[in-house]
Coordinates of C-alpha atoms in Angstrom, one line a residue:
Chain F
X1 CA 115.6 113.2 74.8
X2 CA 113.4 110.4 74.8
X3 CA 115.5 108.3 72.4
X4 CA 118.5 109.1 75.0
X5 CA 116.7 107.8 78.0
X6 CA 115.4 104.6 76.0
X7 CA 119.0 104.1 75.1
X8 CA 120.3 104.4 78.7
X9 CA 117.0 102.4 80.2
X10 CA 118.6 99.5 77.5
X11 CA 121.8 99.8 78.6
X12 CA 121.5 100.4 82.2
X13 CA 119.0 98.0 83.4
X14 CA 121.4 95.1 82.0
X15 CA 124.0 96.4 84.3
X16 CA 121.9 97.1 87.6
X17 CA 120.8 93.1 87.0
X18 CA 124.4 92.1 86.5
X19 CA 125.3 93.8 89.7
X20 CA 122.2 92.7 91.7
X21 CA 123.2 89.0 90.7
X22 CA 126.6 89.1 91.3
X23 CA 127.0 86.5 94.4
X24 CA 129.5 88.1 96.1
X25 CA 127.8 92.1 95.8
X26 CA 124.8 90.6 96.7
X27 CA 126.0 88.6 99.8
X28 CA 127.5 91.8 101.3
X29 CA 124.3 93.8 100.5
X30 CA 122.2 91.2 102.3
X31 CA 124.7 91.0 105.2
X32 CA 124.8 94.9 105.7
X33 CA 120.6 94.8 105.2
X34 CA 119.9 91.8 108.0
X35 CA 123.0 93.1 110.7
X36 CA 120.9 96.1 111.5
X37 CA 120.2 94.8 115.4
X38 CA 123.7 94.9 116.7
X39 CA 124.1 98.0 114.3
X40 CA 120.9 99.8 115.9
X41 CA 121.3 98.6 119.3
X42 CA 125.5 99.9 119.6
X43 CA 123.9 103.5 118.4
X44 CA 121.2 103.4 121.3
X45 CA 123.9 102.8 123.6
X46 CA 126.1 105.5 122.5
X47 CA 123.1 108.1 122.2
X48 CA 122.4 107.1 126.1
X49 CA 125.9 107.0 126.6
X50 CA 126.6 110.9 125.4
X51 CA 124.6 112.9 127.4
X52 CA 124.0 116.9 126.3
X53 CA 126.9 119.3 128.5
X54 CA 124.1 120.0 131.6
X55 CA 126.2 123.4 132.7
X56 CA 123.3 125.6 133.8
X57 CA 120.2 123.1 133.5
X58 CA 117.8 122.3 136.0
X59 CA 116.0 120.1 134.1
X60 CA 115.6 116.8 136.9
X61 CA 116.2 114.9 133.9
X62 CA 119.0 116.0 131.8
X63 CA 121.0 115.9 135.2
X64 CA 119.9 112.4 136.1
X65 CA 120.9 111.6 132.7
X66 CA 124.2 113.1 132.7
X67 CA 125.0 111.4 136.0
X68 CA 123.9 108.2 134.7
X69 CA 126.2 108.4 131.8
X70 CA 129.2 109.6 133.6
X71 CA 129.0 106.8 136.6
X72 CA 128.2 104.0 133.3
X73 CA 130.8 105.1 131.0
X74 CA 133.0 102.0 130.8
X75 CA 129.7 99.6 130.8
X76 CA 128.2 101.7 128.4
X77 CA 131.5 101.9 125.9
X78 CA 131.4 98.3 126.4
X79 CA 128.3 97.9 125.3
X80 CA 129.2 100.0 121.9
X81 CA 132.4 98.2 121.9
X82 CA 130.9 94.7 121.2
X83 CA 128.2 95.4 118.9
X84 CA 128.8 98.6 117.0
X85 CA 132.2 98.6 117.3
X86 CA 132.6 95.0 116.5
X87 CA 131.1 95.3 113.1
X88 CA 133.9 94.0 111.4
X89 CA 133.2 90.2 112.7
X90 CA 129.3 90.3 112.7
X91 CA 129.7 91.4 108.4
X92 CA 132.3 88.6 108.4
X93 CA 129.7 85.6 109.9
X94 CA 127.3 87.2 107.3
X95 CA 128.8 86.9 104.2
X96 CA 130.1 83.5 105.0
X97 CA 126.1 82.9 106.1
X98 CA 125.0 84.5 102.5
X99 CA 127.7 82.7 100.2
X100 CA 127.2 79.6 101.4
X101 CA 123.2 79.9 101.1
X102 CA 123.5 81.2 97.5
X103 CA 125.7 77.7 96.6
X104 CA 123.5 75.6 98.9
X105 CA 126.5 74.8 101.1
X106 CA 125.5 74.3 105.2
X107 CA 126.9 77.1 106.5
X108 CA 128.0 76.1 110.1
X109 CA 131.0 74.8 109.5
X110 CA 132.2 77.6 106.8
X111 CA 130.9 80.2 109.4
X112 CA 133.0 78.4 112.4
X113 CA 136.3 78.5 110.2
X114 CA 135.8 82.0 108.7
X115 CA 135.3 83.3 112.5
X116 CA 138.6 81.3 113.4
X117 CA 140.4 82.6 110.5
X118 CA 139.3 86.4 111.3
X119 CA 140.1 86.0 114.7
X120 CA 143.8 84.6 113.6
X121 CA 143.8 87.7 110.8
X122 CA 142.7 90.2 113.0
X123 CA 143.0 89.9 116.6
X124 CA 146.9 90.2 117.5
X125 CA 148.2 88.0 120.8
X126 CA 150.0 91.2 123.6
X127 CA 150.5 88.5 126.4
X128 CA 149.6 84.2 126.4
X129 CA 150.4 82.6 130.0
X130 CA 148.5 80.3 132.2
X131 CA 145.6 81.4 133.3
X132 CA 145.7 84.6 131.2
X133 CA 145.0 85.7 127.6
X134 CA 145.5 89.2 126.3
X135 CA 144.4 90.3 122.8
X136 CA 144.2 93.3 121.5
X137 CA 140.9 93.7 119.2
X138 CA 141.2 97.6 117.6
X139 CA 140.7 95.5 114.1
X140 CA 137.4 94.4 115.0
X141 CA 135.9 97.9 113.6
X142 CA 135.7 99.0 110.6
X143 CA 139.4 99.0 110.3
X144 CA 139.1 95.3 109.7
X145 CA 136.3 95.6 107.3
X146 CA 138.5 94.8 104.4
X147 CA 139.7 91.7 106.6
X148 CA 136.4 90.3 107.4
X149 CA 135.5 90.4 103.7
X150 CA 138.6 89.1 102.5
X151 CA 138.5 85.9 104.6
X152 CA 134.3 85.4 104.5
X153 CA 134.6 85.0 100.9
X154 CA 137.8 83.5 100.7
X155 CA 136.8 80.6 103.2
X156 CA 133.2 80.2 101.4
X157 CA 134.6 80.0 97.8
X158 CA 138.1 77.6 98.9
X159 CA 135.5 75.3 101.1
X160 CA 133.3 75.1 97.8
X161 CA 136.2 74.2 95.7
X162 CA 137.7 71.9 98.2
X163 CA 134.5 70.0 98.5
X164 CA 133.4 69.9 95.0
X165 CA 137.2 68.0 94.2
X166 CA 137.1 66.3 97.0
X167 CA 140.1 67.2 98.5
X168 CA 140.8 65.7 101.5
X169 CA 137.5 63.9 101.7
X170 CA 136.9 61.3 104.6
X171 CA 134.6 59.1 103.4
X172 CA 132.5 56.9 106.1
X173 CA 130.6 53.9 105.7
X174 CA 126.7 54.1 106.0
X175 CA 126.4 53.1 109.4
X176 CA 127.9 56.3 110.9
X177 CA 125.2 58.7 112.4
X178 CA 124.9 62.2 109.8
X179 CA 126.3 64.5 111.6
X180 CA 129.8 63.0 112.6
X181 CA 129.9 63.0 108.8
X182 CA 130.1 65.9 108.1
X183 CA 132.3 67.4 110.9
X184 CA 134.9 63.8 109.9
X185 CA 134.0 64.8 106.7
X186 CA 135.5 68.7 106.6
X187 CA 137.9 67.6 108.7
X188 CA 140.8 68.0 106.2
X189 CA 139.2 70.5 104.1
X190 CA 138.9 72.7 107.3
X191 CA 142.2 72.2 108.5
X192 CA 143.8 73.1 105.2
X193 CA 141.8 76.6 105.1
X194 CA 142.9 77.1 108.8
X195 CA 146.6 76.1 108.1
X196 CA 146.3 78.9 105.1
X197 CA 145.0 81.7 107.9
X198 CA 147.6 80.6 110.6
X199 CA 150.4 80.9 107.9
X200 CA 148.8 84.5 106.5
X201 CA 149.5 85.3 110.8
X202 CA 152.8 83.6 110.8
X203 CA 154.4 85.5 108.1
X204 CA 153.0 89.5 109.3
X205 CA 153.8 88.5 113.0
X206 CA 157.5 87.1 112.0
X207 CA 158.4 90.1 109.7
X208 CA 156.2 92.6 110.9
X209 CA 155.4 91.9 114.9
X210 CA 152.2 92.6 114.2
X211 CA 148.9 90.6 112.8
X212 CA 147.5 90.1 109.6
X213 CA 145.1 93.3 109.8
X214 CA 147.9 96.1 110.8
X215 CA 150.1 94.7 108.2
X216 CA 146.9 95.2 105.7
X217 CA 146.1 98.8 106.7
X218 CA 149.3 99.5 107.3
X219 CA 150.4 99.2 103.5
X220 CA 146.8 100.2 102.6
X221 CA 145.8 103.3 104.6
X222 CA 146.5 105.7 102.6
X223 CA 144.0 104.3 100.3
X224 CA 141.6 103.9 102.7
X225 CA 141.7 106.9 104.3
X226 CA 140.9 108.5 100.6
X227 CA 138.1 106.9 100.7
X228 CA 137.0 109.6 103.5
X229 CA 137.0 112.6 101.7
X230 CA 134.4 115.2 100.4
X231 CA 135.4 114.0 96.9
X232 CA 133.7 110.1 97.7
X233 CA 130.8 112.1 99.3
X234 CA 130.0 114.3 96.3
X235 CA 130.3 110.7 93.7
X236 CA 128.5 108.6 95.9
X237 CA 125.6 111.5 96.0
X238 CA 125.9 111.8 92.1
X239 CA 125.8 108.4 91.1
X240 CA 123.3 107.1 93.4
X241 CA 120.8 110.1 92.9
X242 CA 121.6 109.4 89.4
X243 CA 120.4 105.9 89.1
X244 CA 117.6 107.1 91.3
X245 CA 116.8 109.5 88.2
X246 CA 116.5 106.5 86.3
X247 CA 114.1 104.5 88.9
X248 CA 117.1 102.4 89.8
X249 CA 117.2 101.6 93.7
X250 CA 120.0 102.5 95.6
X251 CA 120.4 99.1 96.8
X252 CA 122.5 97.7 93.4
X253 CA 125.5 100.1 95.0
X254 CA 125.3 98.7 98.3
X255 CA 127.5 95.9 98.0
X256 CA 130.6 98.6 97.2
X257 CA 129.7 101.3 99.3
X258 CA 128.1 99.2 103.1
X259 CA 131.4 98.2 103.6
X260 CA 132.7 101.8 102.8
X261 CA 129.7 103.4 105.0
X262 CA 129.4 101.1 107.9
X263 CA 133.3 100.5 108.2
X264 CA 133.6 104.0 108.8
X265 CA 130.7 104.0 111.3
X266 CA 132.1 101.5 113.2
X267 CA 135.4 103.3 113.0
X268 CA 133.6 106.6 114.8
X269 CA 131.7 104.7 116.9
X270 CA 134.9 103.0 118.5
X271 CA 137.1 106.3 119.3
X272 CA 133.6 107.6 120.6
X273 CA 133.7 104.6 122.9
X274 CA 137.3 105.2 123.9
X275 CA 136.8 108.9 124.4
X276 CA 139.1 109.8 120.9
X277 CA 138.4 112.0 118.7
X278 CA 136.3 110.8 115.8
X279 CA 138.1 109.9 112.6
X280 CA 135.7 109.9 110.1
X281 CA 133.1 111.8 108.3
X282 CA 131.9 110.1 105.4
X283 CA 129.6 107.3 107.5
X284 CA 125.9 105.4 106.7
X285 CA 124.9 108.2 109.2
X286 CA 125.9 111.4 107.1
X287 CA 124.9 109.6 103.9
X288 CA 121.4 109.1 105.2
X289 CA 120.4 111.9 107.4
X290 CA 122.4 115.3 105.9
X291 CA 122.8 113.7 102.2
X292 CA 119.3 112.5 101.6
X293 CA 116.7 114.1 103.6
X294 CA 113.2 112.3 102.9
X295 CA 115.2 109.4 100.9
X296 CA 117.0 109.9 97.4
X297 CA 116.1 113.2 95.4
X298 CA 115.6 114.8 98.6
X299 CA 112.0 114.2 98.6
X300 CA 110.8 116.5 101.6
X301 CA 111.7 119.6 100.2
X302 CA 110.5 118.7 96.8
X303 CA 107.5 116.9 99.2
X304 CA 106.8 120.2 100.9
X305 CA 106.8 122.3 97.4
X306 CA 104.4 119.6 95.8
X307 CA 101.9 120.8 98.8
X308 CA 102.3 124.4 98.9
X309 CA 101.6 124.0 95.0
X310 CA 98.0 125.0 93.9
X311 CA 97.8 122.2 91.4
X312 CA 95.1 119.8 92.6
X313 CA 97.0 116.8 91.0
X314 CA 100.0 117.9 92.6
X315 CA 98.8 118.3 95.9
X316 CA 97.3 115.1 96.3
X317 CA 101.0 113.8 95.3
X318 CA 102.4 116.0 98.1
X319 CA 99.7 114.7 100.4
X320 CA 100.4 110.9 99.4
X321 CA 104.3 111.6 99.3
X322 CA 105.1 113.8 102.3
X323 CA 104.7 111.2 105.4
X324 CA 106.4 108.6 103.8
X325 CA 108.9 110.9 102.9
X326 CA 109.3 112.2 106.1
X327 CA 110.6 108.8 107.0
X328 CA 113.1 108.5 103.9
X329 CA 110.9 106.8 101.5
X330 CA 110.8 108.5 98.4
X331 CA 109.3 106.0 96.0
X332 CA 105.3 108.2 96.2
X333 CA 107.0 111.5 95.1
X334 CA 109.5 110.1 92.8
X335 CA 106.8 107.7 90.8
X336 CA 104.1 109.9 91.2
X337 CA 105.2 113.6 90.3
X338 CA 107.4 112.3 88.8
X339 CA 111.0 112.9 89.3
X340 CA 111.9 109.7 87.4
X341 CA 112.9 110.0 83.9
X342 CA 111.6 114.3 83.9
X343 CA 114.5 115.9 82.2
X344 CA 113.1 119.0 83.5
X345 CA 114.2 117.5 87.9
X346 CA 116.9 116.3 86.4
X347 CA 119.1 119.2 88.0
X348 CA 117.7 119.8 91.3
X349 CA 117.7 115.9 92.1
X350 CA 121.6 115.2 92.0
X351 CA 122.4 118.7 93.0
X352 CA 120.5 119.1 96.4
X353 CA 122.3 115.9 97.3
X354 CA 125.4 117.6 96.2
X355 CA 124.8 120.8 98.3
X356 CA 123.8 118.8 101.3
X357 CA 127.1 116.7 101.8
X358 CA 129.3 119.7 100.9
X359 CA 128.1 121.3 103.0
X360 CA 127.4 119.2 105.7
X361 CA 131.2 117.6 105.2
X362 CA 132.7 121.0 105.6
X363 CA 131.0 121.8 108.8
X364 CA 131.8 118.5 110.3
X365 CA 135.3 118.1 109.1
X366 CA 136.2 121.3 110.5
X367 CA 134.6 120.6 114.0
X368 CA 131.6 123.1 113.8
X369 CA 129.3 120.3 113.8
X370 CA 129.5 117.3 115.6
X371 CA 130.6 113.8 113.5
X372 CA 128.3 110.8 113.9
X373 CA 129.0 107.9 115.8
X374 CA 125.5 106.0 115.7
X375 CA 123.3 104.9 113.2
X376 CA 119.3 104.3 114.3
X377 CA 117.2 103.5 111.0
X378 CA 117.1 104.0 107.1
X379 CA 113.5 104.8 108.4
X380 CA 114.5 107.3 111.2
X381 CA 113.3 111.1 110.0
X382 CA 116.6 113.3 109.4
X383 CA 115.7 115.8 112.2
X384 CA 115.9 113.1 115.0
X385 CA 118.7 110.9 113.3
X386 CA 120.9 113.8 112.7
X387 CA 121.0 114.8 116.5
X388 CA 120.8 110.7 117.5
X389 CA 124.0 110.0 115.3
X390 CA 125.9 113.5 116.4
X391 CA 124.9 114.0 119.9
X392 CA 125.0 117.7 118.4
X393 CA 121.8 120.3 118.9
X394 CA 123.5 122.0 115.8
X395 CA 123.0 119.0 113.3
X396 CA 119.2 119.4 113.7
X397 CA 119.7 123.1 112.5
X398 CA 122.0 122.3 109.9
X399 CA 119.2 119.6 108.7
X400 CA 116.8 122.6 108.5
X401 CA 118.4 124.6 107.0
X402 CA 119.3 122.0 104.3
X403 CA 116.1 121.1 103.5
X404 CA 115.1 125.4 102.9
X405 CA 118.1 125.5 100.5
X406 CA 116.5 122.1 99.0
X407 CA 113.6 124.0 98.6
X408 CA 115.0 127.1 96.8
X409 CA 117.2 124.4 94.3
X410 CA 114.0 122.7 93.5
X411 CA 111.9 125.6 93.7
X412 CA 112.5 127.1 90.1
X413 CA 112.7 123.3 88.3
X414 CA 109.3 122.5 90.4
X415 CA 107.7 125.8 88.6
X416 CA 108.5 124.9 85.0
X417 CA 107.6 121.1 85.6
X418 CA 104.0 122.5 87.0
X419 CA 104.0 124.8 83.6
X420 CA 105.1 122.1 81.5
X421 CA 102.6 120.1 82.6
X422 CA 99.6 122.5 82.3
X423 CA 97.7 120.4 80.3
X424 CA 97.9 117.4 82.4
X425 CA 96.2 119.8 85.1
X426 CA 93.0 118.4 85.3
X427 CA 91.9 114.7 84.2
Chain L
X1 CA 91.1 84.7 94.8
X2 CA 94.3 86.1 92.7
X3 CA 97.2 86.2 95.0
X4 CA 99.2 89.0 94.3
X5 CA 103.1 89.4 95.6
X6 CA 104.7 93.0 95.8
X7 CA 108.0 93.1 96.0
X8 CA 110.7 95.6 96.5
X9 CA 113.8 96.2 98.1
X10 CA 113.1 96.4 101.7
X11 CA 109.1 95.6 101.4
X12 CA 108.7 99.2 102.5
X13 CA 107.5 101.1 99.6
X14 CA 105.5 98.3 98.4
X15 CA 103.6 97.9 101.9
X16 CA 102.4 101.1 101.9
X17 CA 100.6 99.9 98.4
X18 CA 99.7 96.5 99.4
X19 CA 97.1 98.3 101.8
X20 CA 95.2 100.2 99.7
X21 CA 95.1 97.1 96.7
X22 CA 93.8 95.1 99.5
X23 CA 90.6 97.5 100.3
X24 CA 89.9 98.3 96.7
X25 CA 89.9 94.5 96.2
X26 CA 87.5 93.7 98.5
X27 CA 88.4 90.3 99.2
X28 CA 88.9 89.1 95.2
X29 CA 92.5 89.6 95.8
X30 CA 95.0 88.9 98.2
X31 CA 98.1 91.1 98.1
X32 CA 101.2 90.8 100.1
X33 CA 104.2 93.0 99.9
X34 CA 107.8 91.6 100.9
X35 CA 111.7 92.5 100.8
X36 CA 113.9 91.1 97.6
X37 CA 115.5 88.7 100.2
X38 CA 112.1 87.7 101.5
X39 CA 109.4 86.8 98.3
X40 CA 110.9 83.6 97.2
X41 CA 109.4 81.8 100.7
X42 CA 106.0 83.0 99.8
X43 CA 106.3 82.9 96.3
X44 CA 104.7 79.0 96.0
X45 CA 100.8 80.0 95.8
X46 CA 101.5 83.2 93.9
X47 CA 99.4 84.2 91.2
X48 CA 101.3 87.3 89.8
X49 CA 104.8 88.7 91.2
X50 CA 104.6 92.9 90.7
X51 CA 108.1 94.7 91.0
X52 CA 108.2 98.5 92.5
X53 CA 109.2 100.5 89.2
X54 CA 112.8 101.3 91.3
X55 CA 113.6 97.4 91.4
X56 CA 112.7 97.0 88.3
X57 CA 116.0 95.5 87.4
X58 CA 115.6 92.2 89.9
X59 CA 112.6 90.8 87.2
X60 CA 114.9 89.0 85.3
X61 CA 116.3 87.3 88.8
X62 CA 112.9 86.9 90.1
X63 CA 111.9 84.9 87.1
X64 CA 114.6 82.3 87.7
X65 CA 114.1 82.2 91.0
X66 CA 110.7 81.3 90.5
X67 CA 111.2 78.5 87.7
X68 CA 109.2 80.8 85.0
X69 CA 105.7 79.9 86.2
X70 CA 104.6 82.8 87.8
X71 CA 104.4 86.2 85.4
X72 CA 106.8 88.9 87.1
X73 CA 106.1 92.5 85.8
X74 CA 107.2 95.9 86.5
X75 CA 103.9 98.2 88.7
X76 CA 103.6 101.2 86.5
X77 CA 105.5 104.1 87.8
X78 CA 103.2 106.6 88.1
X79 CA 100.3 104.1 89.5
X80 CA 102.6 103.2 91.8
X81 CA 104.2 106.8 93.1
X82 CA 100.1 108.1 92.7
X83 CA 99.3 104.9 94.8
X84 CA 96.6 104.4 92.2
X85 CA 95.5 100.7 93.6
X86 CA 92.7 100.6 91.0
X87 CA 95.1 101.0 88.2
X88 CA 97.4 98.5 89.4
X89 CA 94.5 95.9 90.1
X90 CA 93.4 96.3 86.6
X91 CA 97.2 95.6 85.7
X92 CA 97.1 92.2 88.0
X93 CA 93.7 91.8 86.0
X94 CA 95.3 91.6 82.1
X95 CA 98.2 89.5 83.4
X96 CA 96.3 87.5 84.7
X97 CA 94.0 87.0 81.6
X98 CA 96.7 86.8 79.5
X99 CA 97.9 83.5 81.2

């Protein structure tokens, strides 16, 4: 066992690095880690924006509430609209921000192209007169995820290569003030990354009527519509509680699955807006609040074992481990039990995870429990964030239940680690 | 005074750490935790870079970043999930002898 583990510690540290160097992986994951605001502030919005049915209250303030809500809706689905719902072109201004700071490049002008080209590639023109400018914007969710990432990267890495052969370089004698420069400077190299969007528009309007985004999911929704599926729910809560069981942090995945997670948030949090019914189920949300509950390796129903135990040493790990844990950071109980590299938690570690989205994808994807639409915090406890994200009473059951059937998986695994490590009992 | 850095992926786990290496050190060390996207602005005066066991995999990156002059090491995993400051301290205290 121990010459297995040192094998895969050689071989799979390598690849974590490789992945956490990787410039474009790591310019998403930063993205998706600094666009919390708009992220957090759309979900506040929503959660003040679906008030609980009030048929037979008299609480004052669920009624005020409830009245509030109703006579706000279109401000308030606004509100979600532009910053939740708009995800799509925030991640795009943040990878073109990240790229350009990993190969030194100034970002402004990247960023102002990138959000041209997006805008070209995924808002599509209904009516242009004087005075008057319709455009329809459904791609700016998570539909247009793939879009946004597409042309952020794109634009970054064709502005770099542009630049660097001096393609279309104005050069300017010394006399001219820095920043005309620049802008002169670009000038061409701009254009020519513009011209490259507009004809990407040209050809999907002229053959298809539509923009560059429809076109995309048209051909590709089946694809990404798999990606929604109890199937990606039960890998993603394998492989990441797997790397966990190593000590790797789940952040080395992010830069394939935030695009995944959040695109589908942003997708559920625009039909919640527009009163449809909510497409996805697989979201940042579910992942966070029904699939981990107290962080990866379910650490609050191990958390709450570790303090029931009558170990000493164990206790004060369950002591150390349970608040943090409690707010999804499961670093104390994993370290310090620990779960990391203890073939004996092996089990119980990927399969809570397992139980927890199976079951919580079945009950949402047939409609007993509510979907989510919002996303608060990493940091918000399971038992709040579940109801914040659903708007559903039931979700905070569900979560309770989950972490009792945590318990009982973890409970026989937790008494042979405390036997196998009798002798460590008291130091 | 041995400046210590902490670092982690979100400066989260490591915080809750920094705290209690702080107290124990009683002023001979200063210890600041920060995100994997954050350290490199602080990392100037630093005398020792410590990695949370679960971003163990960054060191490598962290040792470019920082032009190979500051030691980078991996806190050890059970010290850290036991919040054992006083072992880690003692860690900080053979790096930095070794140098």
């Amino acid at each position: 066992m121990e010459k297995f583990i040192n094998w895969l510690e050689k071989t799979m540290l390598p690849v974590a690095n490789k992945i956490a160097k990787q410039r474009h992986l790591m310019a998403i994951r930063d993205t998706f880690m600094t666009i919390l605001p708009p992220i957090f502030f759309g979900g506040i919005i929503a959660v003040i924006n679906s008030a609980p049915a009030v048929e037979g209250t008299t609480n004052g303030f669920m009624i005020a509430w409830a009245n509030f809500a109703s006579e706000n809706a279109v401000i308030l689905s606004w509100l979600n609209t532009v910053t939740l719902g708009f995800l799509s072109f925030y991640v795009c201004i943040g990878i073109t921000y990240y790229l350009c700071k990993h190969y030194e490049i100034t970002p402004f002008m990247p960023i102002v192209i990138a959000i041209a080209g997006f805008m070209m590639l995924t808002a599509e023109p209904v009516e242009l007169s004087f005075g008057n400018v319709l455009g329809q914007l459904t791609y700016f969710d998570g539909k247009g995820m793939l879009v946004a990432i597409f042309v952020s990267i794109a634009t970054v890495e064709a502005y770099r290569f542009l630049t660097e052969h001096h393609v279309g370089e104005i050069k300017m004698p010394d006399s001219v003030p820095p920043a005309l420069t620049t802008s002169f400077g670009s000038l061409v190299t701009c254009i020519i990354i513009l011209a490259v969007d507009s004809l990407l528009f040209i050809v999907c309007y002229k053959t298809q009527g539509v923009g560059f985004a429809h076109t995309i999911i048209n051909v590709l929704s089946p694809a990404i519509e798999a990606t929604d599926n109890i199937g990606t729910a039960i890998l993603v809560a394998i492989l990441l509680n797997l790397g966990w069981f190593f000590g790797i942090h789940d952040a080395i995945w992010n830069g394939f699955l935030s695009p995944i997670e959040y695109g589908t948030l942003s997708m559920n949090a625009a039909a919640k807006a527009a009163g449809t019914a909510l497409p996805a189920v697989f979201t940042v949300s579910f992942w966070c609040y029904f699939g981990i509950i107290g962080g990866l390796g379910n650490c609050l129903a191990l958390g709450i074992l570790c303090l029931l135990s009558k170990r000493k040493d164990i206790k004060t790990v369950g002591k150390l481990g349970i608040v943090p844990a409690f707010f999804g950071i499961s670093e104390p109980i994993t370290f310090g039990l620990p779960i990391m590299l203890n073939p004996i938690l092996f089990v119980p570690c990927i399969l809570t995870s397992v139980v927890n989205v199976t079951v919580s994808y079945l009950l949402m994807s047939s409609n007993i429990i509510g979907r989510t639409y919002a996303m608060l915090s990493y940091n918000m406890p399971s038992i709040f964030g579940s109801y914040f994200a659903t708007g559903d009473f039931k979700a905070v059951i569900l979560i309770i239940v989950l972490i009792l059937i945590d318990m009982l998986i973890y409970y026989p695994f937790f008494k042979a680690h405390e036997k196998a490590t009798e002798d460590m009992a008291e130091e | 005074m041995i400046n210590v850095i902490l670092v982690c992926n979100a400066g989260m786990s490591t915080s809750l750490l920094k705290a209690r290496m702080n107290e124990l050190g009683e002023g001979k060390y200063c210890v600041e935790a920060y995100s994997e996207q954050e350290y490199a602005k602080h990392a100037d005066h630093a005398d020792v870079i410590l990695v949370g066991p679960q971003v163990r995999y960054l060191i490598d990156n962290i040792k470019a970043k920082t032009g190979n002059k500051i030691p980078v090491e991996s806190i050890d995993p059970l010290a850290y999930g036991r919040m054992n400051a006083a072992k880690i301290l003692q860690q900080v205290d053979s790096i930095v002898g070794k140098k």
